[in-house]
Amino acid sequence: MTGSKYELYGRPEEPADVNQEFMTVQETAYVLDCSVPTVRRRLKALGIKAKPGRRIKTSKQDRLDIHNASREQPQSKRRRLAAAA
């Protein structure tokens, strides 16, 4: 059974407007079609942090950086082997 914190913060949620300037991590995960932990890892890798006591908000540029960073990661060995076959 999942905990209440997961129910609040662990699931992607659809934003009111996909083109809005700022989004929460949950909305960003929905737009980028990935999990919330994945977005948090990528934000950490890019050095994007929230101020103490605040929720993390991503801007359009942050979302573009996250998307580009995910495209630059090398494919897994399994994908390379499947593509070669």
PDB file of C-alpha atoms in Angstrom:
ATOM      1  CA  MET A   1       0.000   0.000   0.000  1.00  0.00           C
ATOM      2  CA  THR A   2       1.346   3.408  -0.912  1.00  0.00           C
ATOM      3  CA  GLY A   3       1.861   6.141   1.637  1.00  0.00           C
ATOM      4  CA  SER A   4       0.120   9.483   1.722  1.00  0.00           C
ATOM      5  CA  LYS A   5       3.286  11.367   0.693  1.00  0.00           C
ATOM      6  CA  TYR A   6       3.551   9.246  -2.452  1.00  0.00           C
ATOM      7  CA  GLU A   7      -0.089   9.949  -3.216  1.00  0.00           C
ATOM      8  CA  LEU A   8       0.592  13.692  -2.938  1.00  0.00           C
ATOM      9  CA  TYR A   9       4.006  14.030  -4.553  1.00  0.00           C
ATOM     10  CA  GLY A  10       4.939  10.807  -6.324  1.00  0.00           C
ATOM     11  CA  ARG A  11       2.552  10.738  -9.235  1.00  0.00           C
ATOM     12  CA  PRO A  12       2.636  12.833 -12.386  1.00  0.00           C
ATOM     13  CA  GLU A  13      -0.361  15.116 -12.710  1.00  0.00           C
ATOM     14  CA  GLU A  14      -1.764  16.881 -15.730  1.00  0.00           C
ATOM     15  CA  PRO A  15      -1.111  20.649 -15.722  1.00  0.00           C
ATOM     16  CA  ALA A  16      -3.895  23.133 -16.385  1.00  0.00           C
ATOM     17  CA  ASP A  17      -1.906  24.472 -19.348  1.00  0.00           C
ATOM     18  CA  VAL A  18       1.034  22.606 -20.868  1.00  0.00           C
ATOM     19  CA  ASN A  19       2.577  25.878 -22.047  1.00  0.00           C
ATOM     20  CA  GLN A  20       2.552  27.679 -18.701  1.00  0.00           C
ATOM     21  CA  GLU A  21       5.780  29.342 -17.602  1.00  0.00           C
ATOM     22  CA  PHE A  22       6.266  27.456 -14.313  1.00  0.00           C
ATOM     23  CA  MET A  23       5.254  23.910 -13.327  1.00  0.00           C
ATOM     24  CA  THR A  24       5.646  21.664 -10.325  1.00  0.00           C
ATOM     25  CA  VAL A  25       7.783  18.534 -10.519  1.00  0.00           C
ATOM     26  CA  GLN A  26       4.631  16.438 -10.824  1.00  0.00           C
ATOM     27  CA  GLU A  27       3.363  18.483 -13.781  1.00  0.00           C
ATOM     28  CA  THR A  28       6.813  18.416 -15.373  1.00  0.00           C
ATOM     29  CA  ALA A  29       6.862  14.618 -15.126  1.00  0.00           C
ATOM     30  CA  TYR A  30       3.499  14.469 -16.875  1.00  0.00           C
ATOM     31  CA  VAL A  31       4.634  16.754 -19.700  1.00  0.00           C
ATOM     32  CA  LEU A  32       7.956  14.926 -20.187  1.00  0.00           C
ATOM     33  CA  ASP A  33       6.229  11.520 -19.916  1.00  0.00           C
ATOM     34  CA  CYS A  34       8.485  10.179 -17.173  1.00  0.00           C
ATOM     35  CA  SER A  35       8.306   9.500 -13.452  1.00  0.00           C
ATOM     36  CA  VAL A  36       8.597  12.084 -10.685  1.00  0.00           C
ATOM     37  CA  PRO A  37      11.810  10.485  -9.313  1.00  0.00           C
ATOM     38  CA  THR A  38      13.337  10.730 -12.813  1.00  0.00           C
ATOM     39  CA  VAL A  39      12.565  14.451 -12.966  1.00  0.00           C
ATOM     40  CA  ARG A  40      14.029  14.950  -9.488  1.00  0.00           C
ATOM     41  CA  ARG A  41      17.247  13.092 -10.474  1.00  0.00           C
ATOM     42  CA  ARG A  42      17.631  15.182 -13.614  1.00  0.00           C
ATOM     43  CA  LEU A  43      17.004  18.408 -11.701  1.00  0.00           C
ATOM     44  CA  LYS A  44      19.666  17.410  -9.200  1.00  0.00           C
ATOM     45  CA  ALA A  45      22.114  16.596 -12.007  1.00  0.00           C
ATOM     46  CA  LEU A  46      21.475  20.011 -13.573  1.00  0.00           C
ATOM     47  CA  GLY A  47      21.868  21.758 -10.214  1.00  0.00           C
ATOM     48  CA  ILE A  48      18.317  23.133 -10.069  1.00  0.00           C
ATOM     49  CA  LYS A  49      17.142  23.488  -6.464  1.00  0.00           C
ATOM     50  CA  ALA A  50      14.228  24.944  -4.562  1.00  0.00           C
ATOM     51  CA  LYS A  51      14.578  27.526  -1.868  1.00  0.00           C
ATOM     52  CA  PRO A  52      14.193  26.103   1.650  1.00  0.00           C
ATOM     53  CA  GLY A  53      10.557  25.419   2.489  1.00  0.00           C
ATOM     54  CA  ARG A  54       9.392  25.798  -1.103  1.00  0.00           C
ATOM     55  CA  ARG A  55       8.267  23.340  -3.732  1.00  0.00           C
ATOM     56  CA  ILE A  56      10.483  22.954  -6.761  1.00  0.00           C
ATOM     57  CA  LYS A  57       9.113  24.794  -9.781  1.00  0.00           C
ATOM     58  CA  THR A  58      10.498  24.328 -13.269  1.00  0.00           C
ATOM     59  CA  SER A  59      10.535  27.008 -15.942  1.00  0.00           C
ATOM     60  CA  LYS A  60      10.205  26.405 -19.667  1.00  0.00           C
ATOM     61  CA  GLN A  61      13.996  26.599 -19.986  1.00  0.00           C
ATOM     62  CA  ASP A  62      14.445  24.069 -17.152  1.00  0.00           C
ATOM     63  CA  ARG A  63      12.091  21.657 -18.895  1.00  0.00           C
ATOM     64  CA  LEU A  64      13.979  22.083 -22.159  1.00  0.00           C
ATOM     65  CA  ASP A  65      17.280  21.417 -20.354  1.00  0.00           C
ATOM     66  CA  ILE A  66      15.849  18.265 -18.742  1.00  0.00           C
ATOM     67  CA  HIS A  67      14.581  17.055 -22.112  1.00  0.00           C
ATOM     68  CA  ASN A  68      17.915  17.717 -23.824  1.00  0.00           C
ATOM     69  CA  ALA A  69      19.849  16.034 -21.002  1.00  0.00           C
ATOM     70  CA  SER A  70      17.725  12.908 -21.353  1.00  0.00           C
ATOM     71  CA  ARG A  71      18.401  12.796 -25.103  1.00  0.00           C
ATOM     72  CA  GLU A  72      22.175  13.039 -24.568  1.00  0.00           C
ATOM     73  CA  GLN A  73      22.379   9.980 -22.314  1.00  0.00           C
ATOM     74  CA  PRO A  74      23.778   6.925 -24.112  1.00  0.00           C
ATOM     75  CA  GLN A  75      21.392   4.171 -25.029  1.00  0.00           C
ATOM     76  CA  SER A  76      21.441   1.068 -22.937  1.00  0.00           C
ATOM     77  CA  LYS A  77      23.283  -1.965 -24.251  1.00  0.00           C
ATOM     78  CA  ARG A  78      19.982  -3.740 -24.695  1.00  0.00           C
ATOM     79  CA  ARG A  79      18.621  -1.008 -26.973  1.00  0.00           C
ATOM     80  CA  ARG A  80      21.822  -0.915 -29.034  1.00  0.00           C
ATOM     81  CA  LEU A  81      21.687  -4.675 -29.523  1.00  0.00           C
ATOM     82  CA  ALA A  82      18.012  -4.553 -30.511  1.00  0.00           C
ATOM     83  CA  ALA A  83      18.702  -1.737 -32.988  1.00  0.00           C
ATOM     84  CA  ALA A  84      21.583  -3.680 -34.543  1.00  0.00           C
ATOM     85  CA  ALA A  85      19.440  -6.782 -35.123  1.00  0.00           C
TER      86      ALA A  85
END
